[in-house]
Each structure stands twice: as structure tokens, then as C-alpha cells.
XYZ file of C-alpha atoms in Angstrom:
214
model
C 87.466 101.192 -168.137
C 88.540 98.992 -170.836
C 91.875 97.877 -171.734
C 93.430 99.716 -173.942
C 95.762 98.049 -176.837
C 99.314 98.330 -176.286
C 101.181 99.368 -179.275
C 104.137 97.057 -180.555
C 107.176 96.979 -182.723
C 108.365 100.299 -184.237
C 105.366 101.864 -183.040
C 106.274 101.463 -179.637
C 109.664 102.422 -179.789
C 108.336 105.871 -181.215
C 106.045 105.883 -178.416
C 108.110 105.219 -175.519
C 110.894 108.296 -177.127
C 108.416 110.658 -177.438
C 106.939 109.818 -174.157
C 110.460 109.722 -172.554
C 110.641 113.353 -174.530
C 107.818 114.673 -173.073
C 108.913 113.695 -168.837
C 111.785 115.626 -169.911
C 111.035 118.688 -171.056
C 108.174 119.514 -168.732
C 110.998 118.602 -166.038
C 113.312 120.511 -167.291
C 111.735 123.241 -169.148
C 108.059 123.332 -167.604
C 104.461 123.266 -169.149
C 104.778 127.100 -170.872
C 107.583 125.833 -172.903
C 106.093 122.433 -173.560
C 105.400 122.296 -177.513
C 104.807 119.479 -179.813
C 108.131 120.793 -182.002
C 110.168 120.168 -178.895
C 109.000 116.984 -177.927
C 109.532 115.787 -181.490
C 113.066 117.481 -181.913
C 114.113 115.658 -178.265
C 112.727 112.396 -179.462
C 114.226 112.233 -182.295
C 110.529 111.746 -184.653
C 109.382 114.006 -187.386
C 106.995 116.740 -186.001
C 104.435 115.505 -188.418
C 104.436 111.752 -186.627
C 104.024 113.873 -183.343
C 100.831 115.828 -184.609
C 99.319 113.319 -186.497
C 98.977 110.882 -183.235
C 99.028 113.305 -180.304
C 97.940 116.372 -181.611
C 98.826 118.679 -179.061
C 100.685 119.586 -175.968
C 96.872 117.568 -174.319
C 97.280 114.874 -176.099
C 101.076 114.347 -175.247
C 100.361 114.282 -171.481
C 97.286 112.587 -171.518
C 99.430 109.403 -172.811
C 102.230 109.791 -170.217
C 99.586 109.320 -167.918
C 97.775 106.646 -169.212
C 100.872 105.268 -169.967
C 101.260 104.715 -166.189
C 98.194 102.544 -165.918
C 99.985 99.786 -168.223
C 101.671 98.625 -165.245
C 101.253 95.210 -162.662
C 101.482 97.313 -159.736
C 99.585 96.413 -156.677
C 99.512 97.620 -152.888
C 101.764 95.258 -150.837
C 100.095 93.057 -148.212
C 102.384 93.219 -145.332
C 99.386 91.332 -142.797
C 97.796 94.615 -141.163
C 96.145 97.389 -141.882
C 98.334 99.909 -140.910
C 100.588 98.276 -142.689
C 99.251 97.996 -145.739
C 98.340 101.963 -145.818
C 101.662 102.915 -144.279
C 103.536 101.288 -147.159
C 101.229 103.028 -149.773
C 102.250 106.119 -148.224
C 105.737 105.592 -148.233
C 105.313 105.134 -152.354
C 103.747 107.629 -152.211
C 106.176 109.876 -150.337
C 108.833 108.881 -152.383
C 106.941 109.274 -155.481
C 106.164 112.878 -154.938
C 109.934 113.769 -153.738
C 111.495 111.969 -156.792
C 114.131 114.020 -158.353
C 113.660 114.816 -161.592
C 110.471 115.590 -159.914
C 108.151 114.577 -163.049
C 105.220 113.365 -160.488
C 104.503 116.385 -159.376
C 105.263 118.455 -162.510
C 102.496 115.880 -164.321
C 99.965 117.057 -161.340
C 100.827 120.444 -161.967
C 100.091 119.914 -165.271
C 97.204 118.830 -164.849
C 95.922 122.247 -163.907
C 96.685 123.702 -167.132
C 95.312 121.128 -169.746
C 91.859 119.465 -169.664
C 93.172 116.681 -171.467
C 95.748 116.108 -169.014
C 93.329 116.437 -166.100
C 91.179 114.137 -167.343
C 93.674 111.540 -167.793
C 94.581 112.330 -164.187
C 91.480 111.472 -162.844
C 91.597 108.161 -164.774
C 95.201 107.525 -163.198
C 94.009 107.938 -159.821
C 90.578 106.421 -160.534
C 92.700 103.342 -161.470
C 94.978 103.317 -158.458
C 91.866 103.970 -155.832
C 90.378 100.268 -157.350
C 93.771 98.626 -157.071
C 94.076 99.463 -153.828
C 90.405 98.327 -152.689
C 91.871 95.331 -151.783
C 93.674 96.470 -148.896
C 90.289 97.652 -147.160
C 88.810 94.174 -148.165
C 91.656 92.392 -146.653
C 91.033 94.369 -143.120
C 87.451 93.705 -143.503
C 87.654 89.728 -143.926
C 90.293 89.581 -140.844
C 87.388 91.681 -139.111
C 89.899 94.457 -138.562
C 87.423 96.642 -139.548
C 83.617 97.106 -140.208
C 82.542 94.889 -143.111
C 80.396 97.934 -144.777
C 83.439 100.362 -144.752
C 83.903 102.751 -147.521
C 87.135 101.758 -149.391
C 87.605 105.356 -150.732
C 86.964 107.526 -148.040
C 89.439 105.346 -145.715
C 91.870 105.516 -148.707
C 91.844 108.764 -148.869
C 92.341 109.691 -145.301
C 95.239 107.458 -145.154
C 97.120 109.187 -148.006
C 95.456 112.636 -148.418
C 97.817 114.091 -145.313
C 100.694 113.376 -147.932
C 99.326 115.423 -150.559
C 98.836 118.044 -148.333
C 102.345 118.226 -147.116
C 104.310 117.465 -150.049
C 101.806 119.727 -153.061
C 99.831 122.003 -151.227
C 102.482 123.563 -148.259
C 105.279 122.329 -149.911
C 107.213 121.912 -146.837
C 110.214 119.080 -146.966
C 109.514 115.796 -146.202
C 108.327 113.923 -142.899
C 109.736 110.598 -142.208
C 107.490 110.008 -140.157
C 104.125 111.361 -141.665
C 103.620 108.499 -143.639
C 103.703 105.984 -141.207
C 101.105 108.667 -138.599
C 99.060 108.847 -140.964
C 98.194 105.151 -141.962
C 98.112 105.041 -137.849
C 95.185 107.221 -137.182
C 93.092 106.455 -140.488
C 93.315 102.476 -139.496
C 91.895 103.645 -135.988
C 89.642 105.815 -137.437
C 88.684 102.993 -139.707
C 88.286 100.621 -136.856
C 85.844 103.144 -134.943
C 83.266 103.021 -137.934
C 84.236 105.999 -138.938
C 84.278 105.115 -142.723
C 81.150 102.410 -142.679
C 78.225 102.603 -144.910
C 75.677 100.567 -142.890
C 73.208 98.912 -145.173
C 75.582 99.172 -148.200
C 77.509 96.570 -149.596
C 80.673 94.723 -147.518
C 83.752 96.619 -148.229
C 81.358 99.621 -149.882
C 82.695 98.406 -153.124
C 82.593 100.705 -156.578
C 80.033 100.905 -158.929
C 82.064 98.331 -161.305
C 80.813 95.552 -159.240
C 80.464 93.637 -156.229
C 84.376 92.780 -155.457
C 84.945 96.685 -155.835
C 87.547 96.075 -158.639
C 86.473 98.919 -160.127
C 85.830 102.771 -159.486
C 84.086 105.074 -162.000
């Protein structure tokens, strides 16, 4: 995916109210009574501004999701495997029980706007590369099998959280997060995520150091 240019100056500014505008009212009114005339009104920007570079309700949560790429975060390397996917889950975990709760209102979102869902899949597409490098790491202290599938073991580690948190909706486990990175790292160690005859660390299509998914 290529960078995309970050707006500056009074541009910016506009962007980051009427982004700020838009968290809110899905928060606080939900994605029925999301409209373009609210955002604008919260934000403090002529309506026309709004439609002219957003266009719709789509467009408006399609760029508080991108927006979310612009950042330098990375997966911490605490030395271990299970330690490296038991702090991602812990984000994670406290991403999706964040009050206001605009993490999952944005997924929920998601369901109701193509736009949005596409920018989703970007998000997560963008996370799932940055976080390749914690199944390389494993691989070159030979924690693991060098042809393991950097997906699949990602998402075992953190789909349990998901499952919990957005699909049962039951409260919180302190200790899920932590079980979880436990028995996907043993898993991992098994074989239960290598890709014999593929490349080492099953890297993405966007080359050979996985840095990429598409």
C-alpha cells in the first residue's frame, strides 16, 4: 500500500476536528444518526467543506480509519514468544474495552458501510504486517519452525479476544490474554502453523521480509 500524503497546516486542523467529530458522535449517538450535517455542526466546519472532501457518512469513517495507520506503532519485543503475543493481546484487550468505546463502535460500523469496511480491512491488513516481525523474531531464535505462517499464528493468538470481547460480549478476562498467547506459541512450536516448502517466516506477498500483507 502506498503512503499516503499527510495533510498540513489549516488543512489538518480541519481534518483532525472533523475526525475528532466523527469518534464522537458515532460514540455517542451511533451509526443511524451519523450524518455529514452533524459531523460538520460538532466540528465546527461549513457542511459544504465536509461534502466536498468526504462526501458521505463512507467517506467520513473510512478516514478515521486510515487515519489510524499514520501512526509509529509496533509490537513490543519483550524476548519470547509468548511474550510478544501476550502483550499484543493485552492492547488489544484494552483497546476493545476502552470507554468511550469508539473501537468497537468503528468495527460495528464497519458492518453498515462498504467504505468503512474496506478501510477496515486495510487497518488490519496493516497491523497483521507490522506484527510479522514477532513470528520472525521466534523463528531466528529457532523458537519456532522457520516456514511458519505469520498470519495464521497471529491470528490464533488474538482471535480468542475478538471472540470474547465482540462476538459474546461477555466482560473482560484478565487472564485470557495472557492463555491465549500461551497455547498459540505451543501450538506454534508443534508445527502447527508451518508451510513446509514455502518461504522462512511464510512471509506476505509484498516481499521476502513479509513487511507487507495484501
Amino acid at each position: 500500500m502506498a503512503a499516503r500524503r499527510r495533510p498540513g497546516g489549516r488543512t489538518s486542523r480541519i481534518r483532525m476536528q472533523v475526525l475528532d467529530a466523527v469518534r464522537t458522535e458515532l460514540v455517542e449517538s451511533g451509526y443511524d444518526a451519523l450524518t455529514v450535517d452533524a459531523v460538520a455542526a460538532r466540528a465546527g466546519v461549513h457542511r459544504t467543506t465536509v461534502y466536498r472532501r468526504w462526501r458521505d457518512v463512507g467517506g467520513l469513517l473510512a478516514d478515521v480509519l486510515d487515519a489510524a495507520s499514520y501512526d509509529d506503532w509496533q509490537p513490543e519485543d519483550t524476548g519470547s514468544l509468548p511474550g510478544d503475543l501476550a502483550a499484543l493481546n493485552h492492547q488489544i484487550q484494552t483497546a476493545l474495552t476502552a470507554q468511550p468505546p469508539i473501537t468497537t463502535a468503528l468495527i460495528a460500523a464497519s458492518f453498515r458501510s462498504d467504505e468503512a469496511a474496506r478501510a477496515l480491512q486495510r487497518f488490519w491488513e496493516d497491523r497483521y504486517a507490522r506484527c510479522e516481525i514477532v513470528v520472525q523474531r521466534a523463528a531466528r531464535r529457532g523458537d519456532i519452525p522457520a516456514h511458519t505462517n505469520a498470519r495464521q499464528l497471529l491470528i490464533a493468538a488474538t482471535a480468542p479476544l475478538y471472540h470474547q470481547l465482540i462476538l459474546l460480549r461477555t466482560p473482560p478476562d484478565p487472564r485470557l490474554p495472557d492463555h491465549a498467547a500461551r497455547s498459540a506459541a505451543l501450538a506454534a512450536s508443534a508445527g502447527a502453523f508451518s508451510n513446509p516448502g514455502g518461504f522462512p517466516f511464510a512471509p506476505s506477498a509484498g516481499g521476502a521480509n513479509g513487511t507487507r500483507l495484501s
